[in-house]
Structure formats: C-alpha cells, structure tokens
Short mmCIF file of C-alpha atoms (C1' of nucleotides) in Angstrom, two decimals:
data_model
loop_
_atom_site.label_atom_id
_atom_site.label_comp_id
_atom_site.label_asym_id
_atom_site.label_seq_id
_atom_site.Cartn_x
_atom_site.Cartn_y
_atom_site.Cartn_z
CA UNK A 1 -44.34 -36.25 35.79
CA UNK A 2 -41.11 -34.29 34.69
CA UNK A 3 -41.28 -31.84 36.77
CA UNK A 4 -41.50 -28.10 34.94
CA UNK A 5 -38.47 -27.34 36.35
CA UNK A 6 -35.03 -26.84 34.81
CA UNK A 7 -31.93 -28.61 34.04
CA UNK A 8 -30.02 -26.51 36.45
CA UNK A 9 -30.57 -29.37 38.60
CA UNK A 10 -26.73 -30.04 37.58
CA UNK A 11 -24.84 -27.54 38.53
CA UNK A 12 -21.92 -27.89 40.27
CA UNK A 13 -21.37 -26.33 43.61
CA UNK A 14 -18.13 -24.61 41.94
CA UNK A 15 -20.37 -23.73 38.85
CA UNK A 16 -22.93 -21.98 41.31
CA UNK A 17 -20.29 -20.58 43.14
CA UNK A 18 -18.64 -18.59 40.18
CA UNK A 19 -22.26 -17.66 38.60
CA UNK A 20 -22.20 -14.32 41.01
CA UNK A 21 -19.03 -13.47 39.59
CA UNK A 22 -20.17 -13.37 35.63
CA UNK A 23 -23.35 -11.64 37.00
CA UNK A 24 -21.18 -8.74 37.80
CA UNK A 25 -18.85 -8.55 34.89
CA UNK A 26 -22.06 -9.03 33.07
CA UNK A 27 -24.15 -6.52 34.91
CA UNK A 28 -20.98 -3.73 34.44
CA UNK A 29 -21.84 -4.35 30.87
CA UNK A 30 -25.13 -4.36 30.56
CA UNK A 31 -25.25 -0.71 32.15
CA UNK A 32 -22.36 0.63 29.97
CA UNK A 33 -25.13 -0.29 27.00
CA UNK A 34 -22.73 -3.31 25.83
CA UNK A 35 -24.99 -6.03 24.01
CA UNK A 36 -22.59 -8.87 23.59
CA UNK A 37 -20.08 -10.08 25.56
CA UNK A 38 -17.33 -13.15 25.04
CA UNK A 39 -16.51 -16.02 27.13
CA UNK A 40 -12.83 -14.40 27.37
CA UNK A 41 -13.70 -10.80 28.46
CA UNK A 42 -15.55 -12.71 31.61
CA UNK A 43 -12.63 -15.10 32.54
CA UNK A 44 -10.18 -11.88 32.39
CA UNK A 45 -12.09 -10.22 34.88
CA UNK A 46 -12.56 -13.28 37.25
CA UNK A 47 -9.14 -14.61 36.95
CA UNK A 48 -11.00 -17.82 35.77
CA UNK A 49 -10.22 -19.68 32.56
CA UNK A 50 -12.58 -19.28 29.74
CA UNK A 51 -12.96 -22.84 29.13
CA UNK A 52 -14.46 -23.06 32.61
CA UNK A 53 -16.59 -20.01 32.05
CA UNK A 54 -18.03 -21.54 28.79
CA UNK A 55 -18.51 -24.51 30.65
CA UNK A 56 -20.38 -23.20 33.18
CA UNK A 57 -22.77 -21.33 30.75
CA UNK A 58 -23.44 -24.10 28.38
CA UNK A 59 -24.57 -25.54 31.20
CA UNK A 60 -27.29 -23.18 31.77
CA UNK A 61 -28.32 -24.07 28.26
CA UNK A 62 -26.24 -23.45 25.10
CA UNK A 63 -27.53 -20.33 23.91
CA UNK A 64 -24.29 -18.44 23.32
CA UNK A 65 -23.56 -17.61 19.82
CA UNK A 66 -20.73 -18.95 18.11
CA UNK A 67 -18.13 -16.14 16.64
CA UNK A 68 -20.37 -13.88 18.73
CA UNK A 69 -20.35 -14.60 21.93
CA UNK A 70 -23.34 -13.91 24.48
CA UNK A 71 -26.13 -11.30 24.71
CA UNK A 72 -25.82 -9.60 27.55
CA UNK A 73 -29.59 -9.31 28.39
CA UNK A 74 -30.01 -12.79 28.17
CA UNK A 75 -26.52 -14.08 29.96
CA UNK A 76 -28.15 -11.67 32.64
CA UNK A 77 -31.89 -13.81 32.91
CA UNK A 78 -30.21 -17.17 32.94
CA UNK A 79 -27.95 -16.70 35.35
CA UNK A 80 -30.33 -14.90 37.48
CA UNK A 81 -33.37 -17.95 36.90
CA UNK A 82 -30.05 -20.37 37.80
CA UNK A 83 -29.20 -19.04 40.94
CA UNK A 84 -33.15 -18.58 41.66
CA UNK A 85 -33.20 -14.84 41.70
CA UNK A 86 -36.76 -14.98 40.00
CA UNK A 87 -38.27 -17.01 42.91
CA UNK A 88 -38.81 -14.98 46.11
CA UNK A 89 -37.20 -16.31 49.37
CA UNK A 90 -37.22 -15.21 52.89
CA UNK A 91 -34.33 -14.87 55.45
CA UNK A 92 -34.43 -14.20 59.22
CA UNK A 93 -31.05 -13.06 61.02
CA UNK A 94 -30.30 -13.75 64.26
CA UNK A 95 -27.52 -12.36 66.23
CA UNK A 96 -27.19 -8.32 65.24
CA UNK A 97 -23.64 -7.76 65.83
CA UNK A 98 -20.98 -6.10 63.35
CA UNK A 99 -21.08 -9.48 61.50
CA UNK A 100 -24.80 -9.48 61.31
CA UNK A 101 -24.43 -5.62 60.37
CA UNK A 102 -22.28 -6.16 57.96
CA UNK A 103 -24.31 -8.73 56.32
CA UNK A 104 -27.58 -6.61 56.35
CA UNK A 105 -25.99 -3.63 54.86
CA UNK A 106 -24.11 -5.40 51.89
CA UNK A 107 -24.76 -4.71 48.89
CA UNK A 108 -24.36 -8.32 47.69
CA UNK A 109 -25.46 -10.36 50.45
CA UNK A 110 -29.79 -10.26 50.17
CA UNK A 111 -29.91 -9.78 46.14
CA UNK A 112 -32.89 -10.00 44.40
CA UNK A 113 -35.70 -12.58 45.40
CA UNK A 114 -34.38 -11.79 49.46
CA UNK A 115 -36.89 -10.54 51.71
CA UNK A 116 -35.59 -9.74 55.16
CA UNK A 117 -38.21 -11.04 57.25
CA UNK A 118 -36.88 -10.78 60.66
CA UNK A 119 -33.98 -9.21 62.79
CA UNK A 120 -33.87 -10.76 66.17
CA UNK A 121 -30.86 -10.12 68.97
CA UNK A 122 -30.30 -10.42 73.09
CA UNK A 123 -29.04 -6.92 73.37
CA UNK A 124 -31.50 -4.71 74.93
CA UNK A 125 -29.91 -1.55 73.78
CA UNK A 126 -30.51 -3.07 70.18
CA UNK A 127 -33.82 -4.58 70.72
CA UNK A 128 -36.41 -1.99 68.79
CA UNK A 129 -33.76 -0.05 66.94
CA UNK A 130 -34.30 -0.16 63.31
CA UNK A 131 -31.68 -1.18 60.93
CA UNK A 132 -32.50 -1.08 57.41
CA UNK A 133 -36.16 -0.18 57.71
CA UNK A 134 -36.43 -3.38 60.06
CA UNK A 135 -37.49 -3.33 64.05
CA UNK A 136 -35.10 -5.73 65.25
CA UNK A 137 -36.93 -8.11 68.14
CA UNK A 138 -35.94 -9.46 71.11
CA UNK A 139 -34.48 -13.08 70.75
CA UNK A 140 -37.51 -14.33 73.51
CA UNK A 141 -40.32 -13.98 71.11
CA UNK A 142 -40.45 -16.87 68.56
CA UNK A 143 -39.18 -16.89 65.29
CA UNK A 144 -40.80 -16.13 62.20
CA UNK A 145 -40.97 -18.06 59.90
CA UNK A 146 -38.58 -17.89 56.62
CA UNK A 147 -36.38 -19.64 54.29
CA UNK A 148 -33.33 -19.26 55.74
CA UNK A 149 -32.39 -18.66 59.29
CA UNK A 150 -28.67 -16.91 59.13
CA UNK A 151 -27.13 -16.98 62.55
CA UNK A 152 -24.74 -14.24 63.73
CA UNK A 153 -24.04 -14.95 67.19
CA UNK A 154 -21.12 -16.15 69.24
CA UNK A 155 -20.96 -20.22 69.15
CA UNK A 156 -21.61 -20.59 72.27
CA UNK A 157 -26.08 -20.16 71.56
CA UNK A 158 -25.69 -21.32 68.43
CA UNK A 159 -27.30 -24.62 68.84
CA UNK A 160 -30.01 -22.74 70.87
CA UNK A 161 -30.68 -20.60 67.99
CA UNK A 162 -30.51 -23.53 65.57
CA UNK A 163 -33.06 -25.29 67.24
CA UNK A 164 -35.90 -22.71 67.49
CA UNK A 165 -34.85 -22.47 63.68
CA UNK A 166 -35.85 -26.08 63.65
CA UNK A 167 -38.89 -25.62 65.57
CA UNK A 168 -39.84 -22.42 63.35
CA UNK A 169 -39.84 -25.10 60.88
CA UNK A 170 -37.05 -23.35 58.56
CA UNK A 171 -35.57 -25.52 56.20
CA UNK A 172 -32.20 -23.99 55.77
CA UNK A 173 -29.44 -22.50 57.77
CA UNK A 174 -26.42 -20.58 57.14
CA UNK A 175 -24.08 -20.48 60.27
CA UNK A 176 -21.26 -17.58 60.81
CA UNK A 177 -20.80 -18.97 64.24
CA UNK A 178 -17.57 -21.14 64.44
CA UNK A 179 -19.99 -24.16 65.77
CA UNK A 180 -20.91 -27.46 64.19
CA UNK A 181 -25.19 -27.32 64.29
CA UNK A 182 -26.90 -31.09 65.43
CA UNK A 183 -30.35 -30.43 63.25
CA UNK A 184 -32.64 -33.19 62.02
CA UNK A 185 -31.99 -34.55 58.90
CA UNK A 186 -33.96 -32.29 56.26
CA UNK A 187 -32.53 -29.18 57.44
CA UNK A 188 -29.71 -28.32 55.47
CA UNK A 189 -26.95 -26.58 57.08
CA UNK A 190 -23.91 -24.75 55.28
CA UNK A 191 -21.05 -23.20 57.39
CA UNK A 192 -19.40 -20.34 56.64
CA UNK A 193 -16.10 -19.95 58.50
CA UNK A 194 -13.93 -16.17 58.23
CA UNK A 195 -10.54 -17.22 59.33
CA UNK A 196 -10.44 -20.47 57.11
CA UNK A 197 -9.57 -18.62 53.63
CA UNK A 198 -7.10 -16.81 55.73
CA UNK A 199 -5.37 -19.72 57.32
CA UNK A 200 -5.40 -20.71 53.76
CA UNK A 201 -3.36 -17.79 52.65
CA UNK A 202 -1.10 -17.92 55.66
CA UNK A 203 -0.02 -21.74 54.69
CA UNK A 204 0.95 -21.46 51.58
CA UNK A 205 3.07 -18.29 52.46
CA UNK A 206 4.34 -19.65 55.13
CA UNK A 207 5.39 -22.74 52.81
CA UNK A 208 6.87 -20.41 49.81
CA UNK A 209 9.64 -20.55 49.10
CA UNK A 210 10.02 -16.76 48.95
CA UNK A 211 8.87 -16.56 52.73
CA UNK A 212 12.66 -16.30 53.51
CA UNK A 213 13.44 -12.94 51.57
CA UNK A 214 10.91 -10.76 53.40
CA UNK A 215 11.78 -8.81 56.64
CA UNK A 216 13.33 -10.46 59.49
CA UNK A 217 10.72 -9.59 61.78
CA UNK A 218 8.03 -11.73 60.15
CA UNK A 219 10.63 -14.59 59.67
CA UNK A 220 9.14 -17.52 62.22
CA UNK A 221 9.63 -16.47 65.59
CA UNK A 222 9.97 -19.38 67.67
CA UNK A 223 11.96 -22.71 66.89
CA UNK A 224 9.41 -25.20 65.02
CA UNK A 225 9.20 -28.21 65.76
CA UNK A 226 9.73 -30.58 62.65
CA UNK A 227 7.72 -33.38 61.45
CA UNK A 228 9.60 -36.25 61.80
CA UNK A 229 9.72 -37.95 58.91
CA UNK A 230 8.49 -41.81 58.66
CA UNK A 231 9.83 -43.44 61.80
CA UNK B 1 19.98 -29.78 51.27
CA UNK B 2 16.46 -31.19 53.13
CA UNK B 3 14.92 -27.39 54.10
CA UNK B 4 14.35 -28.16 57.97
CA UNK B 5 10.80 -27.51 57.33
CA UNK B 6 8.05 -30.30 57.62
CA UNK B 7 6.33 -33.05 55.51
CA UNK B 8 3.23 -30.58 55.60
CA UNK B 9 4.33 -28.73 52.42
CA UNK B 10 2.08 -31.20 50.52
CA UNK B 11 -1.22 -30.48 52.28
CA UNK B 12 -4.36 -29.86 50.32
CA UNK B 13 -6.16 -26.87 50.16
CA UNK B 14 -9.26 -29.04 51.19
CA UNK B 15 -7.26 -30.50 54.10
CA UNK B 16 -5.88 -26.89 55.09
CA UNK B 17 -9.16 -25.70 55.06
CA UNK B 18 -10.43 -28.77 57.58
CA UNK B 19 -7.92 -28.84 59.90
CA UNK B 20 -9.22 -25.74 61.92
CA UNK B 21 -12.46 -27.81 62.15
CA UNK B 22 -10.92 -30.50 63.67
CA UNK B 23 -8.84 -28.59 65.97
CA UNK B 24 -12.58 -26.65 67.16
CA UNK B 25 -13.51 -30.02 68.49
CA UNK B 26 -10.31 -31.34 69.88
CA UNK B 27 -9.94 -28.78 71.79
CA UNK B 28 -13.35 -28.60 72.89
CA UNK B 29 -11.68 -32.15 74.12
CA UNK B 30 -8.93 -31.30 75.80
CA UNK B 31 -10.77 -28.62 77.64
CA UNK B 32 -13.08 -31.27 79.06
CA UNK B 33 -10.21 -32.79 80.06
CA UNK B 34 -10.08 -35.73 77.77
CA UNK B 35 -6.85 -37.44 76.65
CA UNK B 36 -7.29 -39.42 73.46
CA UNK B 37 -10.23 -39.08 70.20
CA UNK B 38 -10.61 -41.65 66.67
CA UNK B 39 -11.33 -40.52 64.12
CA UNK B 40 -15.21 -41.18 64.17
CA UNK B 41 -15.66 -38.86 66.72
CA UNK B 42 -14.50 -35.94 65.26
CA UNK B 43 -16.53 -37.30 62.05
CA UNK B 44 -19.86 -37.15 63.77
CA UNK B 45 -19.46 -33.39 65.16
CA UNK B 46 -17.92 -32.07 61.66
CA UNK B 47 -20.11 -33.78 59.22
CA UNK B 48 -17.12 -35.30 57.45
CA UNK B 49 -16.27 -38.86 56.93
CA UNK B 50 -14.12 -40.53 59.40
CA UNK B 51 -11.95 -41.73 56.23
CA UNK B 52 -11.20 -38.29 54.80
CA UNK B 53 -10.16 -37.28 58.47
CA UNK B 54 -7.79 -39.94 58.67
CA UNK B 55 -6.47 -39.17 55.91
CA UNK B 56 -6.23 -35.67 56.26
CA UNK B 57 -4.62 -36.26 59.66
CA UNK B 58 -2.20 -39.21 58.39
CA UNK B 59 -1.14 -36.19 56.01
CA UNK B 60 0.39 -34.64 59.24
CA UNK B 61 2.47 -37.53 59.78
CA UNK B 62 1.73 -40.75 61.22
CA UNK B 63 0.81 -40.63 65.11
CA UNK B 64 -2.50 -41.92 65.25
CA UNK B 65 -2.59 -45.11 67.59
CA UNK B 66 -4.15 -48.18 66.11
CA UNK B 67 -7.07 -49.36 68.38
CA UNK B 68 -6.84 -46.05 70.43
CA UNK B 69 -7.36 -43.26 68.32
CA UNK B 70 -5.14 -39.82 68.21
CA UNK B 71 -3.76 -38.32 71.72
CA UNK B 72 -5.61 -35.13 72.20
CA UNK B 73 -2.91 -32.88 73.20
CA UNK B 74 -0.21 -34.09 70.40
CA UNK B 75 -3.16 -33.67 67.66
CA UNK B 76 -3.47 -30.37 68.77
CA UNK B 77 0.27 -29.35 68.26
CA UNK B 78 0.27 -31.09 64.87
CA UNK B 79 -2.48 -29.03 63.62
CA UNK B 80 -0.95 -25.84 65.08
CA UNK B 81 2.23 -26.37 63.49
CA UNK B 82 0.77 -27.06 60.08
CA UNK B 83 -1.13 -24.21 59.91
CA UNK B 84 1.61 -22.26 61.44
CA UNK B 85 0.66 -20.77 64.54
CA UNK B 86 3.65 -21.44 65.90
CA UNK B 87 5.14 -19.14 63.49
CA UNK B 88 4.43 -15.39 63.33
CA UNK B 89 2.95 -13.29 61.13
CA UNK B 90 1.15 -9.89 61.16
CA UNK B 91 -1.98 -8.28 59.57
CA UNK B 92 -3.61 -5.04 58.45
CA UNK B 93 -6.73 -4.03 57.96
CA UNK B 94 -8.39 -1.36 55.84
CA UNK B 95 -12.13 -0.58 56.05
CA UNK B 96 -13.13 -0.86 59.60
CA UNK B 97 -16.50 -0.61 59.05
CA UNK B 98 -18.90 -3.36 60.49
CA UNK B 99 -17.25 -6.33 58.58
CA UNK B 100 -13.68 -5.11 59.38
CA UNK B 101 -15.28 -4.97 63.05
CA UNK B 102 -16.87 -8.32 63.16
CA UNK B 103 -13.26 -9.51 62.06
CA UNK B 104 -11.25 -7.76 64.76
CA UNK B 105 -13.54 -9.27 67.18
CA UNK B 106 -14.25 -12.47 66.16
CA UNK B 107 -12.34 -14.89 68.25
CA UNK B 108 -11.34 -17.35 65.39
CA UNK B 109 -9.62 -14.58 63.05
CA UNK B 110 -7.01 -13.45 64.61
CA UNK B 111 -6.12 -16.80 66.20
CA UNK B 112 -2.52 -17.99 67.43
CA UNK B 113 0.57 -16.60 65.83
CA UNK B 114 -1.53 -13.14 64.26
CA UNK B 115 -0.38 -10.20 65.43
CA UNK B 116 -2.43 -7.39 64.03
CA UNK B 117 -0.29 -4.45 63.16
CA UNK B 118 -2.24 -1.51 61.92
CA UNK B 119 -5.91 -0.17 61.29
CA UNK B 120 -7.21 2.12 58.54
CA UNK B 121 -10.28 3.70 57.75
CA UNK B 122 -11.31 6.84 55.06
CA UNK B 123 -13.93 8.15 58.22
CA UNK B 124 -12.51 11.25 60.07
CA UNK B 125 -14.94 9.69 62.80
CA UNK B 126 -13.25 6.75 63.18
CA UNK B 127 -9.52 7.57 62.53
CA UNK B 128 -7.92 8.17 65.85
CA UNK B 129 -10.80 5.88 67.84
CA UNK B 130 -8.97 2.60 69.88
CA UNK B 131 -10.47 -0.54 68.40
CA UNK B 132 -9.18 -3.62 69.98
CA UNK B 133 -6.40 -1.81 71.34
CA UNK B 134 -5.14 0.22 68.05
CA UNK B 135 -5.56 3.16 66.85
CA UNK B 136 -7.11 3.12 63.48
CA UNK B 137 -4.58 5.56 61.15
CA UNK B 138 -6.33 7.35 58.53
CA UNK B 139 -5.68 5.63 55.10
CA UNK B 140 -3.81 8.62 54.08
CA UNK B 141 -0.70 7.52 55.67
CA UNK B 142 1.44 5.56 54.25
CA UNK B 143 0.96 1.52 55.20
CA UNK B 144 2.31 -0.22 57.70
CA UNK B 145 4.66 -3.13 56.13
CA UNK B 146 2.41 -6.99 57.08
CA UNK B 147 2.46 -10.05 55.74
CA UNK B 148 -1.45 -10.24 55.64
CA UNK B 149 -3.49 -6.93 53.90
CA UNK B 150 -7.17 -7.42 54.66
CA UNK B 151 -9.48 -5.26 52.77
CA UNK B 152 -12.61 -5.02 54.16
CA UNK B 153 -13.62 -1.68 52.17
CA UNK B 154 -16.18 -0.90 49.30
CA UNK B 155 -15.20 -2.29 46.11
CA UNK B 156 -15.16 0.79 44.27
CA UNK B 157 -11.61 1.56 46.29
CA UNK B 158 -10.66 -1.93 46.98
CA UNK B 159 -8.02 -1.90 44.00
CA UNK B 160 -6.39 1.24 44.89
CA UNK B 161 -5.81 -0.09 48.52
CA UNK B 162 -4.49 -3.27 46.93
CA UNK B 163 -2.06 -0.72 44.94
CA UNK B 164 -0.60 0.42 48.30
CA UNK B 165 -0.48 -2.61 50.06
CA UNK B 166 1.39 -3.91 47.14
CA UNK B 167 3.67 -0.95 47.23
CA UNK B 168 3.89 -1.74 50.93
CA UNK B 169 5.60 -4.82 49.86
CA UNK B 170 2.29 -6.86 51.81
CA UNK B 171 2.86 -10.46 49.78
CA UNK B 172 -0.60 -11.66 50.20
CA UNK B 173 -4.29 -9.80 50.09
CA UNK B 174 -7.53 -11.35 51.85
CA UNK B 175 -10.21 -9.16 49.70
CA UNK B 176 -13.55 -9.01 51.08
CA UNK B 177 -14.87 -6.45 48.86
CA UNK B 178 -16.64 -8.00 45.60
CA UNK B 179 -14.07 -6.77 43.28
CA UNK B 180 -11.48 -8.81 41.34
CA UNK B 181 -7.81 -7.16 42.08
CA UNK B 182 -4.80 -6.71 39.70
CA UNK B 183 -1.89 -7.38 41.37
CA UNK B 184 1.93 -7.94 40.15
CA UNK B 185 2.67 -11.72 40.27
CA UNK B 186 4.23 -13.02 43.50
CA UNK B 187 1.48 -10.97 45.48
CA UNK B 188 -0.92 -14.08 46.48
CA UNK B 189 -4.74 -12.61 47.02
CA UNK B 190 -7.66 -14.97 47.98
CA UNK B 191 -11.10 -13.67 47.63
CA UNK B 192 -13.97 -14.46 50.64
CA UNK B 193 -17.34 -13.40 49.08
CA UNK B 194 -19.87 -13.94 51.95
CA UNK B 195 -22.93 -14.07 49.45
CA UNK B 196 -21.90 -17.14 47.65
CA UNK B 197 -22.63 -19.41 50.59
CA UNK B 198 -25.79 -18.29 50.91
CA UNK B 199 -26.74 -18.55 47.04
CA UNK B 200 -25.35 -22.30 47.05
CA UNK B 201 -27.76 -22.78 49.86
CA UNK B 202 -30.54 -20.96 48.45
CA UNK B 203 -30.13 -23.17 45.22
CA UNK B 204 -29.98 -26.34 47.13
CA UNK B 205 -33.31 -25.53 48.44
CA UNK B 206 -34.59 -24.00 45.61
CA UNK B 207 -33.95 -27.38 43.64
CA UNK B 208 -34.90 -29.95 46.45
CA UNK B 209 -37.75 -32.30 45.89
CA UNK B 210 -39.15 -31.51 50.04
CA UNK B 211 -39.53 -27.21 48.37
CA UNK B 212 -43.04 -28.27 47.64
CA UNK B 213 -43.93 -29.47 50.76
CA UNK B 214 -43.07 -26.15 52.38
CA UNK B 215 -45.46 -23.13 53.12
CA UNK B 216 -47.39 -21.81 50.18
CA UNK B 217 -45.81 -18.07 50.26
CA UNK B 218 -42.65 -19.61 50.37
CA UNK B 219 -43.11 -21.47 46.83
CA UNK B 220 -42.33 -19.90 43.88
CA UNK B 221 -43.77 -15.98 43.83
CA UNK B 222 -43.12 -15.62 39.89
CA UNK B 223 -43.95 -17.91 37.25
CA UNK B 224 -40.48 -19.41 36.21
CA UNK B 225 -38.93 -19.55 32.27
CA UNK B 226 -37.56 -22.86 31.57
CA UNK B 227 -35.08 -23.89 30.39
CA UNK B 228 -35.53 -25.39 27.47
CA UNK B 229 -34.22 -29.19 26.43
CA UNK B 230 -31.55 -29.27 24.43
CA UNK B 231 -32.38 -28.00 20.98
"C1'" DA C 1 -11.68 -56.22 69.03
"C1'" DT C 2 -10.87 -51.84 67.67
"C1'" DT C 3 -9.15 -48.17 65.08
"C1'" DT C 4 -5.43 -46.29 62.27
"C1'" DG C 5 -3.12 -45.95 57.79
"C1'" DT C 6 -3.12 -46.74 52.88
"C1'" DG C 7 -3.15 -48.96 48.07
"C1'" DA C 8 -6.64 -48.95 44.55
"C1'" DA C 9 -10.91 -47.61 42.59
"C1'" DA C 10 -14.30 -44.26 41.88
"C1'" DC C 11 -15.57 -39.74 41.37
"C1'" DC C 12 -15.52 -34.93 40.17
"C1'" DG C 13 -13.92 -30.77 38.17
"C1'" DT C 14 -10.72 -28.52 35.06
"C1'" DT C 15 -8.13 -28.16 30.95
"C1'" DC C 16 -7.02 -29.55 26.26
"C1'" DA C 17 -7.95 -29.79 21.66
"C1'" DC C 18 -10.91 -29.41 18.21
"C1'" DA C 19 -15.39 -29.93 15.90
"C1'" DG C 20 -19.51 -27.16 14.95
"C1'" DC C 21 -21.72 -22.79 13.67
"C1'" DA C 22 -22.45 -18.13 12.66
"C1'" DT D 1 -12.37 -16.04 10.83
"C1'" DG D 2 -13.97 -16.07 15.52
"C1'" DC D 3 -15.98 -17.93 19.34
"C1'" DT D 4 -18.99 -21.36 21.42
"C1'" DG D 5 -19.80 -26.06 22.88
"C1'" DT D 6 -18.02 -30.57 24.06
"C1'" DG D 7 -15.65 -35.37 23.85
"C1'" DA D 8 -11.54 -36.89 25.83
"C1'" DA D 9 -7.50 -36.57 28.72
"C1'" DC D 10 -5.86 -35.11 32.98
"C1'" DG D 11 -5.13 -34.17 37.83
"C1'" DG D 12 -6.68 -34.22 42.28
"C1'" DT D 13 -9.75 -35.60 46.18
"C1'" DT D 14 -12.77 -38.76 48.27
"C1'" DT D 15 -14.32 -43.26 49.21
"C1'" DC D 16 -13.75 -48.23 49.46
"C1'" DA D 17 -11.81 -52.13 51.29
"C1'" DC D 18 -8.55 -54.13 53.89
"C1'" DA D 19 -3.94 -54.85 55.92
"C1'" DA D 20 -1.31 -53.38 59.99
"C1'" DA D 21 -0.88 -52.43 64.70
"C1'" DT D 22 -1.98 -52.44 69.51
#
DNA sequence: ATTTGTGAAACCGTTCACAGCA
DNA sequence: TGCTGTGAACGGTTTCACAAAT
C-alpha cells in the first residue's frame, strides 16, 4: 500500500494557486543563468510575504538551503512535479469564441503536460478552420475524449455541453460560462467567473474612503438607498 | 457623523465574491415569475451551503422572513446595492485582442452601473474599428480618466500601461496579463490569472484516488520523482 | 412546521518569532 | 551571519446547533 505518490497531497488550494507565480519569478531566473534564489526575492515580485512563500515550498519538501536559499533548477522540478506538469493531460474546448481564443492562444493557459485534444464550436463559418494547428469540429459529432472539458460558450448550452462531457466520460470541467453545471457526483467542476474579481475591485472602491476626492462625474449617480440599520 | 452609506462596508471578500452567484439564480427567479426563495434553494444550484448563504445574506441586513424564505425582488435590490450597481462607475480597456473581446462581450462584465469609457489597442488594424459601439483609440493617446483600467495586453507592456493609467489618475487596475505591477500606494490592482483555475483542477485530479480508474493514456505518461519523506 | 438569524465551536490560512543549519 | 523551516499565536471564514419568528 502507500501509494508511490507524493506528499503534495497537502497542498492548499491557496498554496497551488500561488505555485504559478514562483514558477515565473523562478523561470526569469533560471534563463538569466541565476543558480540560487531567496525566499525574499520571490515574495517581492509576487507582492506575497516571504513567510508564506517559504511556507509554501517547505511544503513541497524542505530542500531549500539555509543562509542560501534555493537552487533554481531544482525550485523549478518541484514545483513543476507539484502542479503535475510531468504527467501528461488532455483538454478539449468547447465553445470557440474570443474567450475560447483567448484561452488557446495564451501563453500560460495549456503549459506543459497540456495536449489540446479537441476544438469543437456551432459556428459554421468556424467549423474546419484551424486555430493553432487544430481543425476545430462541429459541436454535432461526439466528443473526444480528454481530461478536461473547458467550456466557452454562452450559459445558456452550457448544461448541454456539460453533459456530453459527462457522457464522453471526462472527469473534470472548467466552466467560463456564468452557469451553475448539475453533473454526477465524480465529476469535478470548478467555475471560473470574469466579472467577480472586478466586482471585487469596484466594492471596496466604492467603500474607500478616498472614493469622495475623485471627479464628480464618477461620484454615485443616483440617490442610494441605505441599509437600514437593525430595526 | 454616521457616513449615510450602508452596513455593507463590512462584507467579506468571500461574500463579495458570492453575491453575484446568488443574484444569477434569483433572478433566474424572478424572471420565472416567482416571488419568494430560502436559502436551500439557492444552496442546491450554487454548490454552497445553505448556512454560509444565510449568513452571507444576513450580512446585507436582516430581511429574510422566518418560515418563508427571502422576497425575490427585495433580495435582488440588496445585492445590487452592495455591490454597487446602483452607483456609477466607468472602465477602460487596453489590449483588445481576443480576451479584451471576450470581455466587452460577455454579458456579466460590464453589468449594471459600468459604463465603459474608452478602448485601446497598439494594432493600426484595429485602432479606429467600432467594437461594441467605441472606437478603439490607439494607445498613443493620452488615457481617458476611469475609475476601472483593465489591461488585457501582453505582459511584456502591461507595466508601462499601468504607468499611464496611473498617471491618468485610474485608482484601481484589473491586470489580466501574467505580470506583477508596481504601482504608487492608493492605486488598488487585483490580478485574474485564468490558468490558475485550471492547474487547481488539474491537481485535484491529478491527486484523486478515482485517476487510476481512468483510461490508460490518460495515466501518468512519465515516470514521476517522489518526493521524498521527510529526511 | 418551516426557515431565518446567530452565538459558539471548529477549521483553515497567514503571520510572528525564533530555533536550526549552512 | 544569513536564510530556511516551523511551533505557536492570530485573524478570519465556515459550520454547527439552536433560538427566534412567522
């Protein structure tokens, strides 16, 4: 028993989250030659604390050195073996719109261990095109196969799409539609949602307390209603 | 003293970042004509407990009816209010390429109380084109004063755009580019990196007992360095 | 009976402070 | 001396359990 497989097991979903953003500090480094690199140079460049950074890598295994700091090379692998670069996975995208476009051509969306395995759409003008060396098929002919199923289409088919996902037996989805997905239980879903991070933003600006120096024009516009406080 | 400004100061981000979830289904609700929801329902379709949701909703102030749930329509107007779309504010955007694109289009960016006030691109193709109505400026001239900067470009320029949206006096960045920004305190930036979704799935999956059970060419391609036990 | 609203407990992630090593 | 690694404290969010309200 006991598995061969690692401790990474714990990670956080934070942890995970912020391991793509040492890979590229770290990656700058490794092709400027650097061999070392310290806990502090990372969190400088990420705007994260260096006590969370260290955290996070001592929990890929302590293998830092202390007074020294990291090798490069090595920070590199682990991160990459964490986040499961090594192993090979497969995605399918449905829905080929600027969203879906945008996702294909990024440089840091499919990183290594992606395959694209299958670009499928309604649009006939799209249908047979190829975008980044794929054909992209018409959304009537059944799904390959793949790890992940990303869908890129208004909310209104994405249940439809999400179900021949199901049916295509892929385990995983990753929904840009504003739509909450009904799958079985085994498929794991995650949601990714544009506008919340900006709704975010526009709350707590809204709320500062500097709101009221900028121009008049973006002052609130219409009379708000207050929350009435405990009746 | 007492600003005339609500209770909803002391949101969460979490909460913030729910809300326009629950306000997907609710209105889904009052479209269908329906007049009141609990808090279960809108559990089921979002995948969150019904507990958080009353909690998160109780942080809007206390309206819920005991034994009858929330009135559709007044639910609605709380969330609006707390995320301030009864307030004003406007938005640029820089890098219309497909991302900047899917944005302008999507119909849950640019939601209630966004007014989008300029467009710019680098591509003498694109500058001077109508998208959504505007004219997309080149990014030569100087930028339009927002409250919102979205930059949607490469990272490789995303800092110098933040540099003139700063001198702009914009007081808060959305950064889609995968580049960490230095900006003079006061400017608030929030960073959306679509890839990280997708890794936190992929590492899920990767690290899920059912992998095994899943097509051979989808296991592991590469043998795998483990992590070793703690020394 | 049903469903909200909320103290209190449990949980999780971050930060502090410093011990452990090179 | 310098920087990693980590127990312990902290702060915040979620969940539990139940009282309050209709």
């Amino acid at each position: 028993m006991t598995s061969h497989r690692p401790r990474t097991r714990r990670l956080s979903d934070p942890t995970i989250g912020r391991l793509p953003l040492y890979q590229r500090i770290v990656n700058e480094f490794a092709q400027n030659g650097t061999e070392r690199i310290e806990s502090l140079t990372i969190a400088e460049r990420t705007g994260i604390t260096a006590t969370t950074v260290r955290r996070d890598l001592a929990g890929l295994g302590p293998f830092g050195t202390r007074g020294a700091g990291y090798d490069v090379a090595q920070l590199n692998e682990r991160i990459s073996v964490a986040l499961g670069h090594d192993r090979s996975y497969s995605v399918i995208l449905v829905g080929i719109g600027n969203l879906g476009q945008a996702l294909i051509n990024s440089s840091n969306f499919l990183i290594r261990g992606a395959t694209l395995a299958g670009l499928y759409d309604v649009d006939p003008a799209i249908i047979g095109t190829l975008i980044a060396g794929h054909v992209v098929r018409s959304i009537e002919e059944p799904l390959q196969h793949a790890t992940v199923g990303v869908i890129c289409t208004p909310a209104s088919v994405a249940q439809s799409v999400a179900d021949r996902m199901v049916a295509a037996h892929i385990p995983a989805i990753l929904n840009f539609s504003p739509s909450v997905l009904q799958v079985p239980i085994g498929t794991k879903v995650q949601y990714v949602d544009l506008s919340i991070e900006l709704q975010v933003l526009v709350f707590h600006l809204l709320n500062s307390v500097n709101f009221a120096d900028m121009q008049p024009s973006l002052r609130p516009a219409t009379p708000v209603t207050d929350i009435p406080p405990r009746s």
